[in-house]
Coordinates of C-alpha atoms in Angstrom, one line a residue:
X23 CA 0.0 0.0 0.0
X24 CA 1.5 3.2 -0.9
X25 CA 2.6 5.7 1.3
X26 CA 0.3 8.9 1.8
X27 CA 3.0 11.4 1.2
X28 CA 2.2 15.7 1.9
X29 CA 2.7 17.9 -0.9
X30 CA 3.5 21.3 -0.5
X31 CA 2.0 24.4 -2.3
X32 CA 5.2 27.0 -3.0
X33 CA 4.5 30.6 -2.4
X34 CA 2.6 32.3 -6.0
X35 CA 0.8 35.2 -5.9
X36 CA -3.2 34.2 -7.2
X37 CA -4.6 37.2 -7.7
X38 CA -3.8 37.9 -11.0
X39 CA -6.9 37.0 -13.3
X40 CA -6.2 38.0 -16.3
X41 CA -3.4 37.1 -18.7
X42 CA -0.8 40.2 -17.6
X43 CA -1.4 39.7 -14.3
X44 CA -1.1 35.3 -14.1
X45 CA 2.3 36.1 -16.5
X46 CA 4.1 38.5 -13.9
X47 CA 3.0 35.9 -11.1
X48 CA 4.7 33.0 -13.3
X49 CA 7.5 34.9 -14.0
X50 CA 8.5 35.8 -10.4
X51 CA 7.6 32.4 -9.6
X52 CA 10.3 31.2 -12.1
X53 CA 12.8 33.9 -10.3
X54 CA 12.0 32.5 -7.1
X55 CA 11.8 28.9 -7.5
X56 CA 14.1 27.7 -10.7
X57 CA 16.9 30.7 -10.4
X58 CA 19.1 28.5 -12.5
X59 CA 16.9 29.5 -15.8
X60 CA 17.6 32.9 -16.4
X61 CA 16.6 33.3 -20.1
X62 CA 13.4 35.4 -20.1
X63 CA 13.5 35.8 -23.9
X64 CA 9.7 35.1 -25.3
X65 CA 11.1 32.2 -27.6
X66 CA 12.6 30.2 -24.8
X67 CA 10.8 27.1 -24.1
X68 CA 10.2 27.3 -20.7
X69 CA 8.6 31.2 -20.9
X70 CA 6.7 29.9 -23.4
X71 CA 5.0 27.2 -21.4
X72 CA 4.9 30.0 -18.8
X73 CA 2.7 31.7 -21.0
X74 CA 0.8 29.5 -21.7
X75 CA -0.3 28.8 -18.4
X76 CA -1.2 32.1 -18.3
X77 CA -2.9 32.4 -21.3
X78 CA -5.1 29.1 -19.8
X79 CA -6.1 30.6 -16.9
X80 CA -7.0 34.0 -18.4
X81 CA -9.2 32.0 -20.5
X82 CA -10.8 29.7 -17.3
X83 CA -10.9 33.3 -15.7
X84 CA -12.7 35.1 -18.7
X85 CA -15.4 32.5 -18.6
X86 CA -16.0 33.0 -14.7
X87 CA -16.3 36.6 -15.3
X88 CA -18.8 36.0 -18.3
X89 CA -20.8 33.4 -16.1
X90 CA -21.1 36.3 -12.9
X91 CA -22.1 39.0 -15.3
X92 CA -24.7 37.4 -16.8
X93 CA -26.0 35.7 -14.0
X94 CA -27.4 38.7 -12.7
X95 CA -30.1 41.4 -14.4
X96 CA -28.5 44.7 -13.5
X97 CA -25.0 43.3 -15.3
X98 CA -25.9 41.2 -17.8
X99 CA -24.8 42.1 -21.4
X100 CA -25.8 39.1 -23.6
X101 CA -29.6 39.5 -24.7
X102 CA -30.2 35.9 -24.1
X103 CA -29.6 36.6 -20.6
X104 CA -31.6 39.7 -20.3
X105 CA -34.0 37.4 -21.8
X106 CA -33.9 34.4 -19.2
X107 CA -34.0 36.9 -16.1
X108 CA -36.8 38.7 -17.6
X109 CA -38.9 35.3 -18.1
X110 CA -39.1 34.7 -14.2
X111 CA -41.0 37.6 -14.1
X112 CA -43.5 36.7 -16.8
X113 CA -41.8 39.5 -19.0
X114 CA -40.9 39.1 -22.8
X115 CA -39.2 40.3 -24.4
X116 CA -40.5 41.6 -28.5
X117 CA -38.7 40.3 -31.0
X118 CA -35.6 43.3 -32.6
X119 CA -37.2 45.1 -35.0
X120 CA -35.5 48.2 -37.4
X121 CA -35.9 51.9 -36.8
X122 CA -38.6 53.6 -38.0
X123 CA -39.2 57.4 -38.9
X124 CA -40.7 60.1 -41.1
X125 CA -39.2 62.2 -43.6
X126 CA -40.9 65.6 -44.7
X127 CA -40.5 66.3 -48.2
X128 CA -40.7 69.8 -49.7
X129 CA -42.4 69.9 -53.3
X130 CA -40.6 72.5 -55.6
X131 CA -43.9 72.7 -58.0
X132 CA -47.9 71.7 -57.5
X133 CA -49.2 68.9 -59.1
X134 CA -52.0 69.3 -61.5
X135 CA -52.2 65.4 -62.4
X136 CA -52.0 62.7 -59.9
X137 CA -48.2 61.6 -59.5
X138 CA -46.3 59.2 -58.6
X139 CA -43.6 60.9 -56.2
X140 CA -41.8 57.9 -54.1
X141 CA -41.4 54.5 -55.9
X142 CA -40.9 51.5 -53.3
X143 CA -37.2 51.1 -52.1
X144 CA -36.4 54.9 -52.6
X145 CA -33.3 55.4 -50.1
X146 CA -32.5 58.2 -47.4
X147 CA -29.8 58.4 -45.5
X148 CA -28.5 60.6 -42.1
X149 CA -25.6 62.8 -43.0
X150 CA -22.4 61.1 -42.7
X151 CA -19.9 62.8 -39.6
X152 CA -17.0 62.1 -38.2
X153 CA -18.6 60.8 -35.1
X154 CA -21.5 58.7 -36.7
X155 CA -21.6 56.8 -40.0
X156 CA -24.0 57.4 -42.1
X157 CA -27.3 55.9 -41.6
X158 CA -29.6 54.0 -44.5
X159 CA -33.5 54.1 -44.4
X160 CA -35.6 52.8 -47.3
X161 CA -39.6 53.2 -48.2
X162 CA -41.6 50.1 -48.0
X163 CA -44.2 51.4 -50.3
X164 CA -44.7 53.8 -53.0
X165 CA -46.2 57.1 -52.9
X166 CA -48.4 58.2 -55.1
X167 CA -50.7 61.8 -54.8
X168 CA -53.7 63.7 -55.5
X169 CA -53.2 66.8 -57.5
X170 CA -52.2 69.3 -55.5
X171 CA -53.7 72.4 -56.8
X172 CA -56.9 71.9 -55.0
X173 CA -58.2 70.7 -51.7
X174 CA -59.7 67.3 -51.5
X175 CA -62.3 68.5 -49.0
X176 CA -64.2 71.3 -47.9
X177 CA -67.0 70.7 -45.1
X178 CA -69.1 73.4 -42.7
X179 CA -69.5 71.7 -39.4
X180 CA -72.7 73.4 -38.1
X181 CA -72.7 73.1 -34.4
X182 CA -76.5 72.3 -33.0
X183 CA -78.6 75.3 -32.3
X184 CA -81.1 76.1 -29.4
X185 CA -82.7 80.0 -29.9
X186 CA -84.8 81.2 -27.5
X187 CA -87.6 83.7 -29.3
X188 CA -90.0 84.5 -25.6
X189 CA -89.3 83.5 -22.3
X190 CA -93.4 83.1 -21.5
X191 CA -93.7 78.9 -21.9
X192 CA -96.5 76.4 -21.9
X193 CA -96.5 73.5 -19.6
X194 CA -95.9 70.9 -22.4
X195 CA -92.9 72.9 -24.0
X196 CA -90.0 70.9 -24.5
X197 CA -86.4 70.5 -26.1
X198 CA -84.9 66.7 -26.9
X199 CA -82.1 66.0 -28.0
X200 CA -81.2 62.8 -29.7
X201 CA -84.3 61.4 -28.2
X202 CA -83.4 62.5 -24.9
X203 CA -86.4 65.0 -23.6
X204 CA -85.9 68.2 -21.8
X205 CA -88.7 69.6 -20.5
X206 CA -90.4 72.7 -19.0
X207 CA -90.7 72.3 -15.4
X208 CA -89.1 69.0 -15.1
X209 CA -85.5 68.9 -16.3
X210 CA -85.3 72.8 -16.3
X211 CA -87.3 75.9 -15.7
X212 CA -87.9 78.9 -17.1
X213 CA -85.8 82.0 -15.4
X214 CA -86.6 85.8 -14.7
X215 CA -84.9 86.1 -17.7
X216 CA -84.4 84.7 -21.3
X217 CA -80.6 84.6 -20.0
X218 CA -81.6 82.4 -17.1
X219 CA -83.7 80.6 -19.0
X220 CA -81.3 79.5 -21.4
X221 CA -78.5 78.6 -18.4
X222 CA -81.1 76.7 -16.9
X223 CA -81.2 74.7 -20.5
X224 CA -77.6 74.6 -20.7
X225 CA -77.3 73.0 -17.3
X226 CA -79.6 70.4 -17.7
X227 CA -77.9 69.4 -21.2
X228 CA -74.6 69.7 -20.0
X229 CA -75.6 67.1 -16.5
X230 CA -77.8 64.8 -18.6
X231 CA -76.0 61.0 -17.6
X232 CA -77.9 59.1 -20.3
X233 CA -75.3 57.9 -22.9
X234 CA -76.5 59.6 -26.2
X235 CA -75.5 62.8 -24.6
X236 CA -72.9 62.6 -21.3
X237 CA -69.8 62.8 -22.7
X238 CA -70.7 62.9 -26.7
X239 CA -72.6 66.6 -26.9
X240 CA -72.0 69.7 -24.9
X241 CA -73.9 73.1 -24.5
X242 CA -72.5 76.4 -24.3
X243 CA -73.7 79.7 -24.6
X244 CA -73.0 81.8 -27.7
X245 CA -75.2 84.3 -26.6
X246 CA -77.5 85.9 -24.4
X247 CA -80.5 83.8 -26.3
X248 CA -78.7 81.4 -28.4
X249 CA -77.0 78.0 -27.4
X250 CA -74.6 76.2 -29.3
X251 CA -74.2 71.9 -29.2
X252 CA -70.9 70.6 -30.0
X253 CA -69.1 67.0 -30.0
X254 CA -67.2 66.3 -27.7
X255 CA -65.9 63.2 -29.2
X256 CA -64.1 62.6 -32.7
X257 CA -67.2 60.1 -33.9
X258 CA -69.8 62.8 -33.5
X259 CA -70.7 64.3 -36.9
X260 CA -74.4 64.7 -36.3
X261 CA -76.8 65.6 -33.6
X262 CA -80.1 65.6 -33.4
X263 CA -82.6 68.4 -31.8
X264 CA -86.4 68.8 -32.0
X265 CA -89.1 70.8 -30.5
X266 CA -92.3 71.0 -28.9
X267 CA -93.4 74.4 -28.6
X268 CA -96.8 74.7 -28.5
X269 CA -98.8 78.3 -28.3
X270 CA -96.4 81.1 -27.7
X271 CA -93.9 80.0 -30.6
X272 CA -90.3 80.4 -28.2
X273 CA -87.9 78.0 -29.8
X274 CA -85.7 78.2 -33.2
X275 CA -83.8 75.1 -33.5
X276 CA -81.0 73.8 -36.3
X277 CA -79.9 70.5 -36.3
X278 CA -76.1 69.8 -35.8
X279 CA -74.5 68.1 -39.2
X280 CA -71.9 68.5 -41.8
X281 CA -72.9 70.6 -45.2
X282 CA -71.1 69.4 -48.8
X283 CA -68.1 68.9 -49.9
X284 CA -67.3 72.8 -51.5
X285 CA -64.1 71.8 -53.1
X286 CA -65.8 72.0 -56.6
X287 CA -67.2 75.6 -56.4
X288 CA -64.4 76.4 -54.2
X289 CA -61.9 76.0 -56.4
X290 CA -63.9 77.3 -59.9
X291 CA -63.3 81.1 -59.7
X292 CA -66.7 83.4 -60.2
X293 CA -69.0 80.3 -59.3
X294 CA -69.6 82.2 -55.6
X295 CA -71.5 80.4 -52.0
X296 CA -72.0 81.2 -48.7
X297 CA -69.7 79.8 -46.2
X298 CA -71.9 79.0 -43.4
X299 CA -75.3 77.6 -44.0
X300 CA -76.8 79.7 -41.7
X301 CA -75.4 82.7 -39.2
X302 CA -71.9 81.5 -37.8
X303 CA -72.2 80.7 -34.0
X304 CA -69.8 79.4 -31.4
X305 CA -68.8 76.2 -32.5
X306 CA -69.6 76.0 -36.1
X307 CA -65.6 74.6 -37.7
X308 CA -64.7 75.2 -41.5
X309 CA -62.6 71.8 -42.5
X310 CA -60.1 71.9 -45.4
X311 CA -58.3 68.6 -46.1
X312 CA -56.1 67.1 -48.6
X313 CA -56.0 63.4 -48.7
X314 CA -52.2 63.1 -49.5
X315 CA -50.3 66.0 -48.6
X316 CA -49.8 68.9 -46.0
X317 CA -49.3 72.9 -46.5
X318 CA -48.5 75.8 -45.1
X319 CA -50.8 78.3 -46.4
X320 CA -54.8 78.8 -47.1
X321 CA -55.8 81.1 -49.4
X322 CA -59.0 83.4 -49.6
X323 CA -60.5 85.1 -52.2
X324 CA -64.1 86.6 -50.8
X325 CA -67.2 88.3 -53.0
X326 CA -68.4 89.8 -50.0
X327 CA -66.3 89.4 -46.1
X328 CA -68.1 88.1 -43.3
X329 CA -67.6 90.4 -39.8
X330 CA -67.9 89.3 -36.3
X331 CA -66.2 86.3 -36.0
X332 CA -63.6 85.2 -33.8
X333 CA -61.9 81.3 -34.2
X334 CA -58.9 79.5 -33.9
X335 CA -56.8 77.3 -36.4
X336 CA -56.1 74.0 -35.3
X337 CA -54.7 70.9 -36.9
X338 CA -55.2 67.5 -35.6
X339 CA -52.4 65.4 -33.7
X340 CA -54.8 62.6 -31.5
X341 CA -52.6 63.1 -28.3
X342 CA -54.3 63.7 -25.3
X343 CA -51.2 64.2 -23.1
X344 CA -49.6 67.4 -24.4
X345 CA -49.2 69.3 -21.1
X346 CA -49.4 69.8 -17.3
X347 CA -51.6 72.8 -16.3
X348 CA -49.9 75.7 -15.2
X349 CA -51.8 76.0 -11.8
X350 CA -54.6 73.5 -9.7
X351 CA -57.3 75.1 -7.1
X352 CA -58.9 73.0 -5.1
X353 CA -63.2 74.7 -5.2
X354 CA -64.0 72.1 -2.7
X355 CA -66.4 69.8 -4.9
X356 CA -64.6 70.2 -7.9
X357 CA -61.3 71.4 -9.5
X358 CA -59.9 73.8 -11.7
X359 CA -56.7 73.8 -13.9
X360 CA -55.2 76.6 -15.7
X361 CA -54.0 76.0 -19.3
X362 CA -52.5 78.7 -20.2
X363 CA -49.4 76.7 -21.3
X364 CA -51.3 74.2 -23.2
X365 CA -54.1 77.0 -24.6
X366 CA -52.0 80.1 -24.4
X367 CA -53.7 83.9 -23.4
X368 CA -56.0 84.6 -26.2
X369 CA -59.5 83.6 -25.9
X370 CA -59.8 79.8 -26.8
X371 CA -63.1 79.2 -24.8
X372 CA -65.4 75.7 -26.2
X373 CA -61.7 73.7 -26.9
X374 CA -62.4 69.7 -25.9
X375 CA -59.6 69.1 -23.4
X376 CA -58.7 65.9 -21.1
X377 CA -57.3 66.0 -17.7
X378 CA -55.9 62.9 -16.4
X379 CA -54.5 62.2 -12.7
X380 CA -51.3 60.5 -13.3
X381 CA -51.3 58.7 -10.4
X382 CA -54.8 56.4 -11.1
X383 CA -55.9 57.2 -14.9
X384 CA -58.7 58.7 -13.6
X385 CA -59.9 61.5 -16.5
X386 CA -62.5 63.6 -17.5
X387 CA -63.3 65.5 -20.6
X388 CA -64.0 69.1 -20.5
X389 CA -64.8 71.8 -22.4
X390 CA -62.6 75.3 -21.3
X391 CA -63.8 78.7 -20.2
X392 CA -62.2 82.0 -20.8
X393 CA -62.3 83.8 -17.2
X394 CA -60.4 86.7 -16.1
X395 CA -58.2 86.5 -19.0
X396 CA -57.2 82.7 -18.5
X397 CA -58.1 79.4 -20.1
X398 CA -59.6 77.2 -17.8
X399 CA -61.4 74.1 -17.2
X400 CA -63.2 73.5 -14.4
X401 CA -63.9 69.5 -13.1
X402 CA -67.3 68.0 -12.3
X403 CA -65.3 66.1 -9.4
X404 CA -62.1 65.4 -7.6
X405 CA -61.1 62.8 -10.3
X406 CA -61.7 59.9 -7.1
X407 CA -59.3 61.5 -4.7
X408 CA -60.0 61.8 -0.9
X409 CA -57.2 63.8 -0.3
X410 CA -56.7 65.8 -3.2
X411 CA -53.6 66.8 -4.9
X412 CA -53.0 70.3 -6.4
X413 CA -49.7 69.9 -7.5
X414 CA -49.7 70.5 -11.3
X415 CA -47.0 67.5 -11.8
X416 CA -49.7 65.2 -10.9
X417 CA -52.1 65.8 -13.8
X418 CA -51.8 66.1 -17.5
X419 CA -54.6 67.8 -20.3
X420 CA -54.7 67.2 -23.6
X421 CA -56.5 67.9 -26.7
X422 CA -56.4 66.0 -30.2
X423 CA -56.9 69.5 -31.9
X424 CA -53.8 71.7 -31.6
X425 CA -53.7 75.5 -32.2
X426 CA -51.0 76.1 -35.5
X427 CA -48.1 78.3 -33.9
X428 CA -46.7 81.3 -35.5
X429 CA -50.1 82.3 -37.7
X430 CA -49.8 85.2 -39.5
X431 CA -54.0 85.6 -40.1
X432 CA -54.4 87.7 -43.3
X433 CA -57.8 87.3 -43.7
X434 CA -58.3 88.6 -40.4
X435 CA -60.8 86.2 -39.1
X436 CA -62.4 86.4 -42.4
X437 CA -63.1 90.4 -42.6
X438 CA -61.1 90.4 -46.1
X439 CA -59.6 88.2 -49.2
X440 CA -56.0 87.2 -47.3
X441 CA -53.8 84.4 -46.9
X442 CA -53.9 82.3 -43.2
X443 CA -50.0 81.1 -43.4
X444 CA -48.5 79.4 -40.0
X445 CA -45.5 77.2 -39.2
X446 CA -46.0 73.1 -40.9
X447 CA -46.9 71.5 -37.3
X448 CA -44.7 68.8 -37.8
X449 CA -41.6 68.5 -35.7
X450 CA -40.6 67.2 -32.8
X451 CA -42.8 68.7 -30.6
X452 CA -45.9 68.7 -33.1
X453 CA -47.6 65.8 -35.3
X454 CA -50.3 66.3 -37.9
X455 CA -51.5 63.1 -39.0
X456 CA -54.3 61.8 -40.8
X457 CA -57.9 61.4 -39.3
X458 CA -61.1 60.7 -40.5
X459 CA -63.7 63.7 -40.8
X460 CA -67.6 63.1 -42.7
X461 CA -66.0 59.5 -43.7
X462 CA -62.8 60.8 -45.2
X463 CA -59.0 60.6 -44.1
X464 CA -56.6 63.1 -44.9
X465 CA -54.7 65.7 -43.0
X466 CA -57.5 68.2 -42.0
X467 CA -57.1 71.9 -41.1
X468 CA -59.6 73.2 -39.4
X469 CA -61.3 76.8 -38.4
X470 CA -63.2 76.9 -35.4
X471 CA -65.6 79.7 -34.2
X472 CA -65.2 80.4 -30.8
X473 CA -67.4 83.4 -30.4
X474 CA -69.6 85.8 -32.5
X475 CA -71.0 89.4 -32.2
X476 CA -73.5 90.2 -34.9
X477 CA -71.8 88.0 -37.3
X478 CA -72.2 88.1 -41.0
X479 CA -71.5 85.0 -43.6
X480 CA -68.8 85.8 -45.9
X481 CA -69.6 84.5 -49.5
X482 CA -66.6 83.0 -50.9
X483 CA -65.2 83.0 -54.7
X484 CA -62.0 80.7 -53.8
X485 CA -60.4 78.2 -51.8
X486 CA -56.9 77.4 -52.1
X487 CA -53.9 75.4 -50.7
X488 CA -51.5 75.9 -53.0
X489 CA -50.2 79.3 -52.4
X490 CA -47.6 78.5 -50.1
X491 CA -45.1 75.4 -49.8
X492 CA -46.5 71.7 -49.7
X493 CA -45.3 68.7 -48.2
X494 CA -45.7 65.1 -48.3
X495 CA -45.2 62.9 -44.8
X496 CA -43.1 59.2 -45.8
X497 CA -42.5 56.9 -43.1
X498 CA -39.0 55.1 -43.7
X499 CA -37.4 52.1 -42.6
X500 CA -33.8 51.5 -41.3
X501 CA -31.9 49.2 -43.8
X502 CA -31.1 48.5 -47.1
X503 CA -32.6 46.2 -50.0
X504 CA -29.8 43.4 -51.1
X505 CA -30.9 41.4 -54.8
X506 CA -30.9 38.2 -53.5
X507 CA -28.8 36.9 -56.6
X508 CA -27.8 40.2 -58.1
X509 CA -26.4 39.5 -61.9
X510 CA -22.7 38.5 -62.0
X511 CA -22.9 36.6 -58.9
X512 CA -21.8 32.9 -58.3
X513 CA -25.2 31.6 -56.2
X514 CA -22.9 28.7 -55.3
X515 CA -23.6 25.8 -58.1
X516 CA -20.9 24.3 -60.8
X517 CA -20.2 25.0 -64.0
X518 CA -21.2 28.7 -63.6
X519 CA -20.1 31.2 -66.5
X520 CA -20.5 34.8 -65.9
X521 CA -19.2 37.4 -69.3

């Protein structure tokens, strides 16, 4: 039976880990230890084998490291890892996909003729630096638009009207709105005034809960006798409004509803129409699309102005989270926000806005108020808080139609044949897209009347897009179309002969 015999470790020093390190630690061992070799030249044998000691256990050592780095989330480098420690959380991870954008393109002429102006695979590319290469995207489609020297759409929104002629009603008089019935006595009653009367109205419109009116329509008053019905939602393009009145004759009504398409007569010089169907009002929107492109510019050409009307001109960018408001007051019941960094100073009263509390997703939508001098909205609640926040970080509004910045208004608001030019909203803090108005997509501009004061309908000779710069939106993809077996190229079978 063989002897158990004690082996002794020599002195090394083991905390080198990589290969630098291990070699110095071999080498000194080798001073230490074999003296009698004193050759450290790299070709001698036995620094070669030191070396490769070394090179073993920087390679053991580079494993280890890989292993402890990736066995953990916060260090892990290797996606496969990532993906593993992700999947004990039921989390997964999407498959990579290339980056997307949008390039604007500037037209140097208008079409007259529908044109083809992107074929499929047409290439952009980032400008090449010294810090970053440059950067391939391609088009996945082909672009092909309208002619350009004409709108593709025209349409009058007329907001829903409610006039009141007398303020002396009978019993059975009554207002209903699609099919909801507001009557005399019940849901409101007449006031000292036809003022009163007509708040009275507004409230019980405005605090209806039935579904074909909470949250979809909303009253406000254009005037001391007049209300004005407006959507509050994107899919509202009609509403409904009839009348009981029996022997004193006290209400004039007008349904709410979209006119025609004017592009025809609107862009046919000397073949004139009236704007508006009837006398403008608080809420009544002139749309102008094109199905393709964007612009800069809308031009005017009257017959005879209009007078007395004030709007706004918004594009549409369906985000609802655009700001926080500037200041939040606590009324006790209810809240109010100030928007004056999402609305600005001027006037914008009847704008559809969202407030959100960040914390829960609570929201309402709400329709803003111009009072002393500021755009506000004021809550129908405390958005479900018991202890309520009125911190400004803690909310956000919103509204899918956007005021254009830098507007130079030469029509002033319709009073005289102008141009309405304003900065193209699309950059990185704005986004006109598409969305679909009377059953059409295309990038809509719109007018909307936010107050009147004897207000006269202009009759109009022209409509035009065309007198400023146009611009067409492509979304591009990063990455570059390869031929999979491009002429001239061997495709890997025998007896190939290329000239």
């Amino acid at each position: 039976m063989a002897e158990a015999r004690e082996i002794e470790i020599p002195d090394f020093d083991f905390s080198g880990f990589y290969y630098p390190e291990i070699f110095r630690a071999l080498i000194q061992f080798k001073r230490t230890n074999v003296p009698e070799i004193t050759d450290e030249n790299e070709n001698e044998p036995f620094v070669q084998l030191l070396s490769a000691f070394a090179l073993v256990g920087h390679h053991s050592n580079v494993l280890l490291d890989i292993v402890a780095t990736e066995t953990l989330l916060p260090t892990a480098r290797l996606l496969e890892s990532v993906r593993s420690h992700l999947a004990l959380i039921d989390v997964k991870l999407k498959q990579a996909a290339p980056a997307q954008t949008d390039e604007v393109l500037e037209f140097s002429k208008v079409f007259t003729v529908p044109t083809n102006i992107v074929p499929v695979n047409s290439q952009f590319a980032t400008e090449e630096t010294e810090e970053s290469p440059q950067i391939i995207f391609e088009t996945n489609e082909s672009f092909t638009i309208q002619a350009t020297d004409k709108p593709t759409g025209i349409f009058v929104f007329s907001a829903g009207k409610i006039k009141l002629l007398n303020n002396s009603f009978d019993p059975a008089d009554k207002i209903t709105i699609e099919g909801i019935d507001f009557r005399n006595g019940i849901e409101w009653i007449p006031g000292a005034t036809l003022f009163d009367t007509l708040i009275e109205i507004r409230d019980a419109i405005n605090s209806a809960v039935s579904d074909n009116i909470n949250g979809r329509i909303y009253a406000v008053d254009d005037s001391v006798d007049t209300l004005s019905l407006i959507p509050l939602t994107q899919d509202v393009e009609t509403i409904s409004i009839s009348k009981t009145d029996n022997v004193t004759n006290n209400f004039d009504i007008q349904n709410g509803a979209f006119g025609l398409n004017r592009v025809g007569v609107a862009s046919t010089p000397s073949v004139l129409f009236p704007l508006f169907v009837s006398s403008p009002k608080a809420g009544d929107i002139i749309y102008i699309a094109h199905q393709d492109i964007m612009w800069d510019t809308v031009e005017f050409a009257f017959d005879a102005s209009g007078s007395g009307i004030e709007g706004v001109w918004e594009y549409f960018d369906g985000t609802l989270e655009d700001a926080k408001p500037d200041t939040v007051t606590n009324l006790g019941s209810n809240l109010e926000f100030d928007l004056t960094t999402l609305l600005g100073d001027e006037d914008r009263r009847s704008t559809v806005v969202r407030v959100v509390l960040s914390a829960t997703g609570a929201f309402e939508v709400l329709v803003s108020q111009f009072v002393g001098g500021k755009n506000i909205i004021r809550s129908n609640g405390l958005l479900g808080q018991s202890v309520v926040s009125i911190d400004e970080q803690a909310y956000v509004v919103g509204t899918i139609w956007n005021e254009v910045s830098q507007l130079d208004d030469g029509t002033n608001s319709l009073t005289q044949s102008g141009k309405v030019s304003f900065d193209l909203p699309q950059n990185q803090t704005q986004n006109w897209i598409k969305t679909s108005i009377n059953a059409t997509e295309a990038h809509w501009l719109r007018f909307r009347i936010t107050k009147v004061a004897a207000p006269t309908i202009p009759s109009v000779d022209l409509i035009r897009i065309d007198s400023g710069s146009q611009f067409l939106l492509v979304p591009i993809v990063q990455g570059q179309t390869v031929a999979e077996d491009p002429l001239g190229s061997s495709n890997g079978g025998p007896n190939q002969e290329f000239n």
